[in-house]
Amino acid sequence: MTLLLNQGELALIPYLMAGHPDMATTREIGRKLVNSGIAALELGIPYSDPLADGPVIQRAGQRALAAGATTEACLEAAADIAGEQAAPVLLMTYVNPVLAYGPERFARDAAQAGVTGVIIPDVPVEESAEIAKTMTGAGLETVFLVAPTSPDDRIAAACDASTGFVYCVTVTGITGSRSVLPTDVNALLAKVRTHTDLPVAAGFGISSAEQVSLLRGHADAAIVGSAIVNELDAGRDPGPLVRELLSACK
């Protein structure tokens, strides 16, 4: 994945849940965001048992599913957003929706939609070879996660399996806004860099401009999800928040 990175600056990867609050809003906001100067857009495909997601994104996924969001509809929305050709679009989902849809069909349809990469957080890197091969065979890039609790050998394996960027989880636990980031985040980012030349992105718990600014000089990109989903929950356009976060990246 060619993230849109500016030399010496932190980049931003916002997250949207496809179908939340409805698919028309996803398309509209997604098109705006990819034209706002972000590095990439992470688009979630809702799933009924999202193990890595906190309450905000869980509720968004439940709302999307209740409104009739399907994997096919999410891929159609991704195609609409990617059609702007302004920033890469990557998908974040779980393995069950991929298996239900069919891995080869999913990879083919995602690639045809213009998606550039896929994050499937509940596939352990040790068991990922087959599904990763299917994704990369269709031209999609893979993104694996490392956490503060990951031992060195697992960090190395995740870095080796990733072809787009490496996703560093900044907190132990699930997604969701935190008032402060752990003090050992930068040490984790530095450790990951010893195992890969790919871009390194930090996510989980990042919700404010102040937290984003702390990552400058340490990560290549900050991933912000729950704070953006919260704006949509409140009926607000997340554009002003994204602009504030982008300002903090510089």
Short mmCIF file of N, CA, C and O in Angstrom, two decimals, residues 1-119:
data_model
loop_
_atom_site.label_atom_id
_atom_site.label_comp_id
_atom_site.label_asym_id
_atom_site.label_seq_id
_atom_site.Cartn_x
_atom_site.Cartn_y
_atom_site.Cartn_z
N MET A 1 0.84 -1.19 0.00
CA MET A 1 0.00 0.00 0.00
C MET A 1 0.87 1.23 0.00
O MET A 1 1.77 1.37 0.82
N THR A 2 0.62 2.08 -0.91
CA THR A 2 1.36 3.33 -0.95
C THR A 2 0.59 4.36 -0.12
O THR A 2 -0.25 5.10 -0.63
N LEU A 3 0.88 4.40 1.17
CA LEU A 3 0.27 5.43 2.00
C LEU A 3 0.75 6.79 1.52
O LEU A 3 1.88 6.95 1.08
N LEU A 4 -0.12 7.77 1.59
CA LEU A 4 0.25 9.12 1.19
C LEU A 4 0.99 9.77 2.36
O LEU A 4 0.39 10.34 3.26
N LEU A 5 2.31 9.66 2.32
CA LEU A 5 3.15 10.16 3.41
C LEU A 5 3.91 11.39 2.95
O LEU A 5 4.40 11.44 1.82
N ASN A 6 4.01 12.38 3.83
CA ASN A 6 4.84 13.54 3.58
C ASN A 6 6.11 13.41 4.40
O ASN A 6 6.05 13.16 5.62
N GLN A 7 7.24 13.56 3.75
CA GLN A 7 8.52 13.37 4.41
C GLN A 7 8.61 14.20 5.68
O GLN A 7 8.40 15.41 5.68
N GLY A 8 8.89 13.52 6.79
CA GLY A 8 9.08 14.22 8.05
C GLY A 8 7.81 14.55 8.80
O GLY A 8 7.88 15.11 9.89
N GLU A 9 6.65 14.23 8.22
CA GLU A 9 5.39 14.52 8.89
C GLU A 9 4.67 13.23 9.24
O GLU A 9 4.78 12.23 8.54
N LEU A 10 3.93 13.28 10.32
CA LEU A 10 3.04 12.18 10.67
C LEU A 10 1.84 12.23 9.74
O LEU A 10 1.37 13.31 9.37
N ALA A 11 1.33 11.08 9.35
CA ALA A 11 0.15 11.00 8.48
C ALA A 11 -1.04 10.48 9.29
O ALA A 11 -0.88 9.97 10.40
N LEU A 12 -2.22 10.62 8.72
CA LEU A 12 -3.45 10.25 9.43
C LEU A 12 -4.23 9.23 8.63
O LEU A 12 -4.42 9.38 7.41
N ILE A 13 -4.70 8.17 9.32
CA ILE A 13 -5.57 7.16 8.73
C ILE A 13 -6.86 7.14 9.54
O ILE A 13 -6.91 6.55 10.62
N PRO A 14 -7.92 7.80 9.07
CA PRO A 14 -9.20 7.74 9.78
C PRO A 14 -9.90 6.41 9.50
O PRO A 14 -9.68 5.76 8.47
N TYR A 15 -10.79 6.05 10.43
CA TYR A 15 -11.58 4.82 10.31
C TYR A 15 -13.06 5.18 10.23
O TYR A 15 -13.56 6.03 10.99
N LEU A 16 -13.77 4.53 9.33
CA LEU A 16 -15.23 4.59 9.26
C LEU A 16 -15.79 3.18 9.29
O LEU A 16 -15.19 2.26 8.70
N MET A 17 -16.92 2.98 9.96
CA MET A 17 -17.64 1.72 9.87
C MET A 17 -18.61 1.82 8.71
O MET A 17 -19.50 2.67 8.69
N ALA A 18 -18.45 0.96 7.72
CA ALA A 18 -19.35 0.98 6.57
C ALA A 18 -20.78 0.69 7.00
O ALA A 18 -21.03 -0.24 7.76
N GLY A 19 -21.70 1.54 6.55
CA GLY A 19 -23.10 1.35 6.89
C GLY A 19 -23.54 2.06 8.14
O GLY A 19 -24.70 1.95 8.54
N HIS A 20 -22.63 2.80 8.78
CA HIS A 20 -22.97 3.53 10.00
C HIS A 20 -22.91 5.04 9.74
O HIS A 20 -21.87 5.53 9.32
N PRO A 21 -23.97 5.75 9.96
CA PRO A 21 -25.31 5.27 10.37
C PRO A 21 -26.10 4.64 9.23
O PRO A 21 -27.09 3.98 9.45
N ASP A 22 -25.65 4.88 7.99
CA ASP A 22 -26.25 4.25 6.82
C ASP A 22 -25.21 4.30 5.71
O ASP A 22 -24.20 5.00 5.79
N MET A 23 -25.44 3.54 4.65
CA MET A 23 -24.44 3.42 3.60
C MET A 23 -24.28 4.71 2.80
O MET A 23 -23.18 5.03 2.34
N ALA A 24 -25.35 5.47 2.67
CA ALA A 24 -25.25 6.74 1.94
C ALA A 24 -24.30 7.70 2.67
O ALA A 24 -23.48 8.39 2.03
N THR A 25 -24.39 7.73 3.99
CA THR A 25 -23.50 8.58 4.78
C THR A 25 -22.06 8.10 4.67
O THR A 25 -21.12 8.91 4.56
N THR A 26 -21.86 6.79 4.71
CA THR A 26 -20.51 6.23 4.55
C THR A 26 -19.89 6.69 3.24
O THR A 26 -18.73 7.13 3.21
N ARG A 27 -20.66 6.61 2.18
CA ARG A 27 -20.13 7.03 0.87
C ARG A 27 -19.80 8.51 0.86
O ARG A 27 -18.73 8.94 0.39
N GLU A 28 -20.71 9.31 1.39
CA GLU A 28 -20.52 10.77 1.39
C GLU A 28 -19.31 11.17 2.22
O GLU A 28 -18.43 11.92 1.75
N ILE A 29 -19.25 10.69 3.47
CA ILE A 29 -18.14 11.06 4.35
C ILE A 29 -16.84 10.46 3.84
O ILE A 29 -15.78 11.11 3.88
N GLY A 30 -16.90 9.23 3.36
CA GLY A 30 -15.69 8.59 2.83
C GLY A 30 -15.09 9.36 1.67
O GLY A 30 -13.86 9.56 1.61
N ARG A 31 -15.93 9.83 0.76
CA ARG A 31 -15.43 10.61 -0.38
C ARG A 31 -14.79 11.91 0.09
O ARG A 31 -13.76 12.34 -0.43
N LYS A 32 -15.39 12.54 1.09
CA LYS A 32 -14.81 13.78 1.62
C LYS A 32 -13.46 13.51 2.28
O LYS A 32 -12.49 14.26 2.09
N LEU A 33 -13.40 12.44 3.06
CA LEU A 33 -12.17 12.18 3.81
C LEU A 33 -10.99 11.85 2.90
O LEU A 33 -9.86 12.30 3.15
N VAL A 34 -11.22 11.06 1.85
CA VAL A 34 -10.09 10.71 1.00
C VAL A 34 -9.55 11.92 0.24
O VAL A 34 -8.42 11.89 -0.27
N ASN A 35 -10.34 12.97 0.18
CA ASN A 35 -9.90 14.20 -0.48
C ASN A 35 -9.40 15.26 0.51
O ASN A 35 -9.16 16.40 0.12
N SER A 36 -9.22 14.87 1.79
CA SER A 36 -8.90 15.86 2.82
C SER A 36 -7.41 15.92 3.17
O SER A 36 -7.02 16.73 4.01
N GLY A 37 -6.59 15.07 2.56
CA GLY A 37 -5.17 15.07 2.87
C GLY A 37 -4.74 13.92 3.76
O GLY A 37 -3.62 13.93 4.30
N ILE A 38 -5.60 12.91 3.93
CA ILE A 38 -5.25 11.75 4.76
C ILE A 38 -4.31 10.81 4.02
O ILE A 38 -4.17 10.88 2.80
N ALA A 39 -3.68 9.92 4.78
CA ALA A 39 -2.77 8.94 4.18
C ALA A 39 -3.51 7.78 3.56
O ALA A 39 -3.07 7.19 2.57
N ALA A 40 -4.65 7.41 4.16
CA ALA A 40 -5.49 6.31 3.69
C ALA A 40 -6.76 6.33 4.52
O ALA A 40 -6.81 6.95 5.59
N LEU A 41 -7.78 5.65 4.04
CA LEU A 41 -9.02 5.49 4.78
C LEU A 41 -9.20 4.02 5.13
O LEU A 41 -9.11 3.15 4.26
N GLU A 42 -9.42 3.75 6.41
CA GLU A 42 -9.71 2.39 6.87
C GLU A 42 -11.23 2.25 6.97
O GLU A 42 -11.88 2.97 7.73
N LEU A 43 -11.78 1.34 6.20
CA LEU A 43 -13.22 1.14 6.14
C LEU A 43 -13.56 -0.20 6.77
O LEU A 43 -13.13 -1.26 6.30
N GLY A 44 -14.35 -0.17 7.85
CA GLY A 44 -14.71 -1.39 8.55
C GLY A 44 -15.91 -2.08 7.91
O GLY A 44 -16.85 -1.42 7.47
N ILE A 45 -15.86 -3.39 7.86
CA ILE A 45 -17.00 -4.20 7.45
C ILE A 45 -17.61 -4.76 8.73
O ILE A 45 -16.93 -5.44 9.50
N PRO A 46 -18.88 -4.46 9.02
CA PRO A 46 -19.45 -4.86 10.32
C PRO A 46 -19.53 -6.37 10.49
O PRO A 46 -19.77 -7.11 9.54
N TYR A 47 -19.35 -6.78 11.75
CA TYR A 47 -19.40 -8.19 12.12
C TYR A 47 -20.03 -8.28 13.51
O TYR A 47 -19.80 -7.41 14.35
N SER A 48 -20.78 -9.32 13.76
CA SER A 48 -21.56 -9.43 15.00
C SER A 48 -20.71 -9.72 16.24
O SER A 48 -21.18 -9.52 17.36
N ASP A 49 -19.48 -10.18 16.07
CA ASP A 49 -18.64 -10.51 17.22
C ASP A 49 -17.24 -9.94 17.03
O ASP A 49 -16.26 -10.68 16.87
N PRO A 50 -17.12 -8.61 17.05
CA PRO A 50 -15.84 -7.96 16.74
C PRO A 50 -14.89 -7.93 17.94
O PRO A 50 -14.90 -7.00 18.75
N LEU A 51 -14.05 -8.93 18.06
CA LEU A 51 -13.25 -9.14 19.26
C LEU A 51 -12.31 -7.98 19.58
O LEU A 51 -12.03 -7.72 20.76
N ALA A 52 -11.81 -7.30 18.57
CA ALA A 52 -10.81 -6.26 18.81
C ALA A 52 -11.42 -4.89 19.05
O ALA A 52 -10.70 -3.95 19.39
N ASP A 53 -12.73 -4.77 18.88
CA ASP A 53 -13.35 -3.45 18.91
C ASP A 53 -13.99 -3.14 20.25
O ASP A 53 -14.60 -3.99 20.89
N GLY A 54 -13.85 -1.89 20.65
CA GLY A 54 -14.48 -1.41 21.87
C GLY A 54 -15.94 -1.07 21.65
O GLY A 54 -16.49 -1.24 20.56
N PRO A 55 -16.60 -0.54 22.69
CA PRO A 55 -18.05 -0.34 22.63
C PRO A 55 -18.52 0.61 21.55
O PRO A 55 -19.58 0.42 20.97
N VAL A 56 -17.75 1.65 21.26
CA VAL A 56 -18.18 2.63 20.25
C VAL A 56 -18.27 1.98 18.88
O VAL A 56 -19.28 2.10 18.16
N ILE A 57 -17.22 1.27 18.49
CA ILE A 57 -17.22 0.64 17.16
C ILE A 57 -18.13 -0.58 17.14
O ILE A 57 -18.75 -0.88 16.12
N GLN A 58 -18.24 -1.28 18.27
CA GLN A 58 -19.21 -2.39 18.34
C GLN A 58 -20.62 -1.88 18.06
O GLN A 58 -21.37 -2.49 17.27
N ARG A 59 -21.00 -0.79 18.70
CA ARG A 59 -22.35 -0.24 18.49
C ARG A 59 -22.54 0.22 17.04
O ARG A 59 -23.61 0.03 16.46
N ALA A 60 -21.50 0.79 16.47
CA ALA A 60 -21.59 1.22 15.08
C ALA A 60 -21.82 0.02 14.16
O ALA A 60 -22.62 0.08 13.23
N GLY A 61 -21.09 -1.08 14.44
CA GLY A 61 -21.28 -2.28 13.63
C GLY A 61 -22.66 -2.88 13.79
O GLY A 61 -23.28 -3.31 12.81
N GLN A 62 -23.16 -2.88 15.03
CA GLN A 62 -24.51 -3.40 15.26
C GLN A 62 -25.56 -2.55 14.54
O GLN A 62 -26.52 -3.06 13.96
N ARG A 63 -25.36 -1.24 14.58
CA ARG A 63 -26.29 -0.33 13.90
C ARG A 63 -26.25 -0.57 12.39
O ARG A 63 -27.28 -0.56 11.73
N ALA A 64 -25.05 -0.76 11.85
CA ALA A 64 -24.91 -1.01 10.42
C ALA A 64 -25.58 -2.32 10.02
O ALA A 64 -26.29 -2.39 9.01
N LEU A 65 -25.35 -3.37 10.82
CA LEU A 65 -25.97 -4.66 10.51
C LEU A 65 -27.49 -4.57 10.60
O LEU A 65 -28.20 -5.13 9.75
N ALA A 66 -28.00 -3.86 11.61
CA ALA A 66 -29.44 -3.72 11.76
C ALA A 66 -30.06 -2.97 10.58
O ALA A 66 -31.23 -3.19 10.23
N ALA A 67 -29.26 -2.08 9.97
CA ALA A 67 -29.73 -1.32 8.81
C ALA A 67 -29.58 -2.09 7.51
O ALA A 67 -29.93 -1.58 6.45
N GLY A 68 -29.06 -3.32 7.61
CA GLY A 68 -28.97 -4.17 6.42
C GLY A 68 -27.64 -4.18 5.70
O GLY A 68 -27.55 -4.65 4.56
N ALA A 69 -26.58 -3.70 6.36
CA ALA A 69 -25.27 -3.70 5.72
C ALA A 69 -24.80 -5.13 5.46
O ALA A 69 -24.85 -5.98 6.35
N THR A 70 -24.35 -5.39 4.27
CA THR A 70 -23.78 -6.68 3.89
C THR A 70 -22.36 -6.47 3.40
O THR A 70 -21.95 -5.35 3.08
N THR A 71 -21.61 -7.56 3.34
CA THR A 71 -20.24 -7.46 2.82
C THR A 71 -20.26 -6.92 1.40
O THR A 71 -19.45 -6.06 1.03
N GLU A 72 -21.19 -7.39 0.60
CA GLU A 72 -21.29 -6.91 -0.79
C GLU A 72 -21.56 -5.42 -0.84
O GLU A 72 -20.93 -4.68 -1.62
N ALA A 73 -22.48 -4.94 0.01
CA ALA A 73 -22.79 -3.51 0.03
C ALA A 73 -21.59 -2.69 0.50
O ALA A 73 -21.35 -1.58 0.01
N CYS A 74 -20.82 -3.24 1.45
CA CYS A 74 -19.63 -2.54 1.93
C CYS A 74 -18.58 -2.44 0.83
O CYS A 74 -17.92 -1.40 0.68
N LEU A 75 -18.44 -3.49 0.04
CA LEU A 75 -17.49 -3.45 -1.07
C LEU A 75 -17.94 -2.45 -2.13
O LEU A 75 -17.11 -1.77 -2.75
N GLU A 76 -19.23 -2.34 -2.33
CA GLU A 76 -19.74 -1.35 -3.28
C GLU A 76 -19.45 0.07 -2.79
O GLU A 76 -19.08 0.95 -3.58
N ALA A 77 -19.62 0.29 -1.49
CA ALA A 77 -19.29 1.60 -0.92
C ALA A 77 -17.79 1.88 -1.05
O ALA A 77 -17.37 3.01 -1.37
N ALA A 78 -16.97 0.86 -0.79
CA ALA A 78 -15.52 1.01 -0.93
C ALA A 78 -15.16 1.40 -2.35
O ALA A 78 -14.28 2.25 -2.57
N ALA A 79 -15.83 0.79 -3.33
CA ALA A 79 -15.56 1.11 -4.73
C ALA A 79 -15.91 2.55 -5.04
O ALA A 79 -15.18 3.24 -5.76
N ASP A 80 -17.00 3.02 -4.48
CA ASP A 80 -17.42 4.40 -4.69
C ASP A 80 -16.38 5.37 -4.12
O ASP A 80 -16.01 6.36 -4.76
N ILE A 81 -15.89 5.07 -2.92
CA ILE A 81 -14.91 5.95 -2.27
C ILE A 81 -13.56 5.86 -2.98
O ILE A 81 -12.92 6.87 -3.26
N ALA A 82 -13.14 4.64 -3.29
CA ALA A 82 -11.86 4.46 -3.97
C ALA A 82 -11.87 5.08 -5.36
O ALA A 82 -10.82 5.46 -5.88
N GLY A 83 -13.05 5.19 -5.94
CA GLY A 83 -13.18 5.80 -7.26
C GLY A 83 -12.75 7.25 -7.31
O GLY A 83 -12.50 7.79 -8.39
N GLU A 84 -12.66 7.90 -6.14
CA GLU A 84 -12.15 9.27 -6.09
C GLU A 84 -10.67 9.33 -6.47
O GLU A 84 -10.17 10.38 -6.87
N GLN A 85 -9.97 8.20 -6.30
CA GLN A 85 -8.54 8.09 -6.62
C GLN A 85 -7.74 9.19 -5.92
O GLN A 85 -6.81 9.77 -6.49
N ALA A 86 -8.11 9.45 -4.67
CA ALA A 86 -7.46 10.52 -3.92
C ALA A 86 -6.58 9.99 -2.80
O ALA A 86 -5.57 10.61 -2.46
N ALA A 87 -6.94 8.87 -2.20
CA ALA A 87 -6.16 8.24 -1.12
C ALA A 87 -6.51 6.76 -1.11
O ALA A 87 -7.62 6.38 -1.48
N PRO A 88 -5.58 5.91 -0.68
CA PRO A 88 -5.87 4.47 -0.63
C PRO A 88 -7.02 4.16 0.32
O PRO A 88 -7.22 4.84 1.32
N VAL A 89 -7.76 3.11 -0.01
CA VAL A 89 -8.83 2.60 0.84
C VAL A 89 -8.46 1.18 1.24
O VAL A 89 -8.14 0.35 0.39
N LEU A 90 -8.48 0.91 2.55
CA LEU A 90 -8.23 -0.45 3.01
C LEU A 90 -9.40 -0.91 3.84
O LEU A 90 -10.14 -0.10 4.40
N LEU A 91 -9.59 -2.21 3.90
CA LEU A 91 -10.72 -2.81 4.61
C LEU A 91 -10.24 -3.41 5.91
O LEU A 91 -9.18 -4.04 5.98
N MET A 92 -11.04 -3.21 6.96
CA MET A 92 -10.80 -3.87 8.24
C MET A 92 -12.02 -4.73 8.54
O MET A 92 -13.14 -4.23 8.60
N THR A 93 -11.81 -6.03 8.66
CA THR A 93 -12.91 -6.92 8.98
C THR A 93 -12.38 -8.14 9.71
O THR A 93 -11.18 -8.20 10.04
N TYR A 94 -13.25 -9.08 9.98
CA TYR A 94 -12.87 -10.29 10.70
C TYR A 94 -12.95 -11.48 9.76
O TYR A 94 -13.51 -11.40 8.67
N VAL A 95 -12.37 -12.58 10.18
CA VAL A 95 -12.21 -13.69 9.25
C VAL A 95 -13.54 -14.34 8.89
O VAL A 95 -13.71 -14.81 7.76
N ASN A 96 -14.51 -14.37 9.82
CA ASN A 96 -15.78 -15.03 9.50
C ASN A 96 -16.52 -14.40 8.32
O ASN A 96 -17.02 -15.13 7.45
N PRO A 97 -16.64 -13.06 8.25
CA PRO A 97 -17.27 -12.49 7.05
C PRO A 97 -16.51 -12.82 5.77
O PRO A 97 -17.13 -13.03 4.72
N VAL A 98 -15.19 -12.89 5.86
CA VAL A 98 -14.39 -13.25 4.67
C VAL A 98 -14.67 -14.69 4.27
O VAL A 98 -14.86 -15.00 3.08
N LEU A 99 -14.71 -15.60 5.24
CA LEU A 99 -14.97 -17.00 4.95
C LEU A 99 -16.39 -17.20 4.42
O LEU A 99 -16.62 -17.99 3.50
N ALA A 100 -17.34 -16.47 5.00
CA ALA A 100 -18.73 -16.60 4.54
C ALA A 100 -18.89 -16.10 3.12
O ALA A 100 -19.66 -16.66 2.32
N TYR A 101 -18.18 -15.06 2.78
CA TYR A 101 -18.24 -14.49 1.43
C TYR A 101 -17.45 -15.34 0.44
O TYR A 101 -17.77 -15.38 -0.75
N GLY A 102 -16.42 -16.00 0.97
CA GLY A 102 -15.49 -16.78 0.14
C GLY A 102 -14.20 -16.00 -0.02
O GLY A 102 -14.23 -14.90 -0.60
N PRO A 103 -13.08 -16.49 0.51
CA PRO A 103 -11.84 -15.71 0.47
C PRO A 103 -11.41 -15.29 -0.93
O PRO A 103 -11.00 -14.14 -1.13
N GLU A 104 -11.50 -16.21 -1.90
CA GLU A 104 -11.08 -15.85 -3.25
C GLU A 104 -12.01 -14.79 -3.85
O GLU A 104 -11.56 -13.82 -4.47
N ARG A 105 -13.31 -14.97 -3.64
CA ARG A 105 -14.28 -13.99 -4.12
C ARG A 105 -14.08 -12.65 -3.43
O ARG A 105 -14.15 -11.59 -4.07
N PHE A 106 -13.85 -12.68 -2.11
CA PHE A 106 -13.64 -11.45 -1.36
C PHE A 106 -12.41 -10.71 -1.89
O PHE A 106 -12.47 -9.49 -2.14
N ALA A 107 -11.32 -11.43 -2.06
CA ALA A 107 -10.09 -10.80 -2.53
C ALA A 107 -10.28 -10.23 -3.94
O ALA A 107 -9.87 -9.10 -4.22
N ARG A 108 -10.93 -10.99 -4.80
CA ARG A 108 -11.17 -10.52 -6.17
C ARG A 108 -12.04 -9.28 -6.18
O ARG A 108 -11.74 -8.28 -6.83
N ASP A 109 -13.15 -9.32 -5.44
CA ASP A 109 -14.10 -8.21 -5.47
C ASP A 109 -13.51 -6.97 -4.80
O ASP A 109 -13.76 -5.83 -5.24
N ALA A 110 -12.72 -7.17 -3.74
CA ALA A 110 -12.08 -6.03 -3.08
C ALA A 110 -11.08 -5.37 -4.02
O ALA A 110 -11.03 -4.13 -4.13
N ALA A 111 -10.30 -6.17 -4.70
CA ALA A 111 -9.32 -5.62 -5.65
C ALA A 111 -10.03 -4.89 -6.79
O ALA A 111 -9.62 -3.79 -7.19
N GLN A 112 -11.11 -5.48 -7.29
CA GLN A 112 -11.85 -4.84 -8.37
C GLN A 112 -12.51 -3.54 -7.90
O GLN A 112 -12.73 -2.63 -8.70
N ALA A 113 -12.80 -3.45 -6.61
CA ALA A 113 -13.39 -2.23 -6.05
C ALA A 113 -12.36 -1.11 -5.90
O ALA A 113 -12.72 0.03 -5.60
N GLY A 114 -11.09 -1.44 -6.08
CA GLY A 114 -10.04 -0.45 -5.92
C GLY A 114 -9.44 -0.40 -4.54
O GLY A 114 -8.63 0.48 -4.23
N VAL A 115 -9.81 -1.36 -3.68
CA VAL A 115 -9.22 -1.46 -2.35
C VAL A 115 -7.75 -1.85 -2.49
O VAL A 115 -7.39 -2.64 -3.37
N THR A 116 -6.91 -1.30 -1.63
CA THR A 116 -5.48 -1.59 -1.74
C THR A 116 -4.95 -2.55 -0.69
O THR A 116 -3.91 -3.17 -0.89
N GLY A 117 -5.64 -2.68 0.44
CA GLY A 117 -5.14 -3.56 1.49
C GLY A 117 -6.23 -4.03 2.42
O GLY A 117 -7.35 -3.50 2.41
N VAL A 118 -5.90 -5.03 3.24
CA VAL A 118 -6.87 -5.66 4.13
C VAL A 118 -6.24 -5.90 5.50
O VAL A 118 -5.09 -6.34 5.60
N ILE A 119 -7.02 -5.59 6.55
CA ILE A 119 -6.64 -5.90 7.93
C ILE A 119 -7.67 -6.90 8.47
O ILE A 119 -8.87 -6.63 8.45
#
